[in-house]
mmCIF file of C-alpha atoms in Angstrom:
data_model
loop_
_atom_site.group_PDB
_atom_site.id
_atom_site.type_symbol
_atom_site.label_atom_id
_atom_site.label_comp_id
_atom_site.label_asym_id
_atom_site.label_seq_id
_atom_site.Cartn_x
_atom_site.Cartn_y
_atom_site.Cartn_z
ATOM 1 C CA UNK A 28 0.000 0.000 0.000
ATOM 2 C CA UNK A 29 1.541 3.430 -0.910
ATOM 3 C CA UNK A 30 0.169 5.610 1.835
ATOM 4 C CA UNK A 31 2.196 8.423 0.852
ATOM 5 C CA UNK A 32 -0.923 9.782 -1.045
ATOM 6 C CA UNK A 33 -2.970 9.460 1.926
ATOM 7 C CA UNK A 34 -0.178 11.827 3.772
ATOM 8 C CA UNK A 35 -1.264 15.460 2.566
ATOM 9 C CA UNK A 36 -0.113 16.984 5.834
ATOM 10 C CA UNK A 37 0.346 16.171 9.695
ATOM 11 C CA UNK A 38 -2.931 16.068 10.597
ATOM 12 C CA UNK A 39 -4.253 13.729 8.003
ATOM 13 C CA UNK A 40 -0.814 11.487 8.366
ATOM 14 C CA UNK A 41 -1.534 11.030 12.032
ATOM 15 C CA UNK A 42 -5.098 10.122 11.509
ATOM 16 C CA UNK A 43 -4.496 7.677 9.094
ATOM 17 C CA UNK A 44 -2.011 6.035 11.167
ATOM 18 C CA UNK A 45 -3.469 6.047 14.200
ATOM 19 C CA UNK A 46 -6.976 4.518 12.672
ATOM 20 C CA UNK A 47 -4.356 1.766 10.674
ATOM 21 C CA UNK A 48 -3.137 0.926 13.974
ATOM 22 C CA UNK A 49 -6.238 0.350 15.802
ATOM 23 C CA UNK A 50 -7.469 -1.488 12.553
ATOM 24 C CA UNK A 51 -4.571 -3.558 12.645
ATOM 25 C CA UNK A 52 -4.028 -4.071 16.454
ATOM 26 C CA UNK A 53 -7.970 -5.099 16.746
ATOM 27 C CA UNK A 54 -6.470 -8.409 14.725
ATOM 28 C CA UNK A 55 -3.410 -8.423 17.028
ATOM 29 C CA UNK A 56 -0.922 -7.586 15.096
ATOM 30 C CA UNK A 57 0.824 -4.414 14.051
ATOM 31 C CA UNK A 58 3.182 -3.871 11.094
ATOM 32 C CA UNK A 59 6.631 -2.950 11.812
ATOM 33 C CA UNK A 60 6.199 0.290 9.599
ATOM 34 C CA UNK A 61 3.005 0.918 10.808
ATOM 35 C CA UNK A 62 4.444 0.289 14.872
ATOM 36 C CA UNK A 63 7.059 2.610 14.024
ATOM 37 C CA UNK A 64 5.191 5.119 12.717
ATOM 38 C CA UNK A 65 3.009 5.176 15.897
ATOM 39 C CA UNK A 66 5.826 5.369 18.193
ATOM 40 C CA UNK A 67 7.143 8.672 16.267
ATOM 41 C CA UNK A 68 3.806 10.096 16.220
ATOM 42 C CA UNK A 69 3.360 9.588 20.309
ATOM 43 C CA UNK A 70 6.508 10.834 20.937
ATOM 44 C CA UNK A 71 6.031 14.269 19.171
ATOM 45 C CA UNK A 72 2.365 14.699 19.426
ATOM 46 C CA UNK A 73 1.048 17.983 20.840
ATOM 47 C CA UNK A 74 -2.917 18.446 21.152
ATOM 48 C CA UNK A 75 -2.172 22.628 20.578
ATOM 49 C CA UNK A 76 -0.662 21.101 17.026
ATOM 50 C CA UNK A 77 -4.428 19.851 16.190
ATOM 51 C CA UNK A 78 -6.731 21.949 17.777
ATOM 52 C CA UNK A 79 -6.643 25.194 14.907
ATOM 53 C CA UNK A 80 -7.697 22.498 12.379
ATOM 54 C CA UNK A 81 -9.533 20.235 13.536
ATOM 55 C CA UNK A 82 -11.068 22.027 16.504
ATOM 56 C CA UNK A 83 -11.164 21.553 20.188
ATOM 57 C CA UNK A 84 -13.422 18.592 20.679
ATOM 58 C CA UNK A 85 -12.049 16.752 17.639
ATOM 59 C CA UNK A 86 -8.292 17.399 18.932
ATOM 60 C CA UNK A 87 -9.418 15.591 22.243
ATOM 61 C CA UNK A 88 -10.793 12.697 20.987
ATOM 62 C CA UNK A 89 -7.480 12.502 18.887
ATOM 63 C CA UNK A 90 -5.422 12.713 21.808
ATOM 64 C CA UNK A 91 -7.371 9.896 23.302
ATOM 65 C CA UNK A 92 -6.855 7.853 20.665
ATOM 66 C CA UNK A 93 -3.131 8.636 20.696
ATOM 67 C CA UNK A 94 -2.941 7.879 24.524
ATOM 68 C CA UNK A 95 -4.622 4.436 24.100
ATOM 69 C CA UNK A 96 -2.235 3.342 21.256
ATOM 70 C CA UNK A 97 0.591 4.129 23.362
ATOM 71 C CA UNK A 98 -0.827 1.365 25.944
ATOM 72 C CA UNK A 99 -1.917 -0.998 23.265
ATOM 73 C CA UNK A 100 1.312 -0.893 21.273
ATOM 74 C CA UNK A 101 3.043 -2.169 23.709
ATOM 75 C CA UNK A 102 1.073 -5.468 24.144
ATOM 76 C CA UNK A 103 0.648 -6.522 20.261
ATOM 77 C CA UNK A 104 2.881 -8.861 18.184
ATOM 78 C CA UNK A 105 4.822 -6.817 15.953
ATOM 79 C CA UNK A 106 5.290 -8.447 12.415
ATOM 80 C CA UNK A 107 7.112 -7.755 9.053
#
């Protein structure tokens, strides 16, 4: 899959990473590109970063959804 199309600009890169991730973690796995992509995205994301574009409540849910990857990566067989 060439997601580099998908990846327009930081907000829509981290969405569509973070909702690959959950896709793929709900099966128990998680792609080594994908897994690393995660981690980089946790360890730089910044709600203030979202919240211009995608507004306040939007940005939160976001976060949440970045905060509960950073648990779930961490208990998911990482393949490839």
């Amino acid at each position: 899959m060439n997601a580099n199309v998908i990846e327009e600009g930081e907000t829509e890169k981290t969405i569509f990473y973070i909702s690959l991730a959950h896709l793929q973690i709900n099966n128990g796995i998680i792609s080594a590109r994908i897994h690393e992509q995660i981690k980089n995205i946790i360890k730089v994301f910044d709600i203030d970063n979202f919240v211009e574009e995608l507004g306040l409540d939007d940005a939160k849910d976001l976060s949440r959804r970045v905060e509960s990857l950073e648990i779930e990566i961490q208990n998911v067989e990482v393949i490839g």
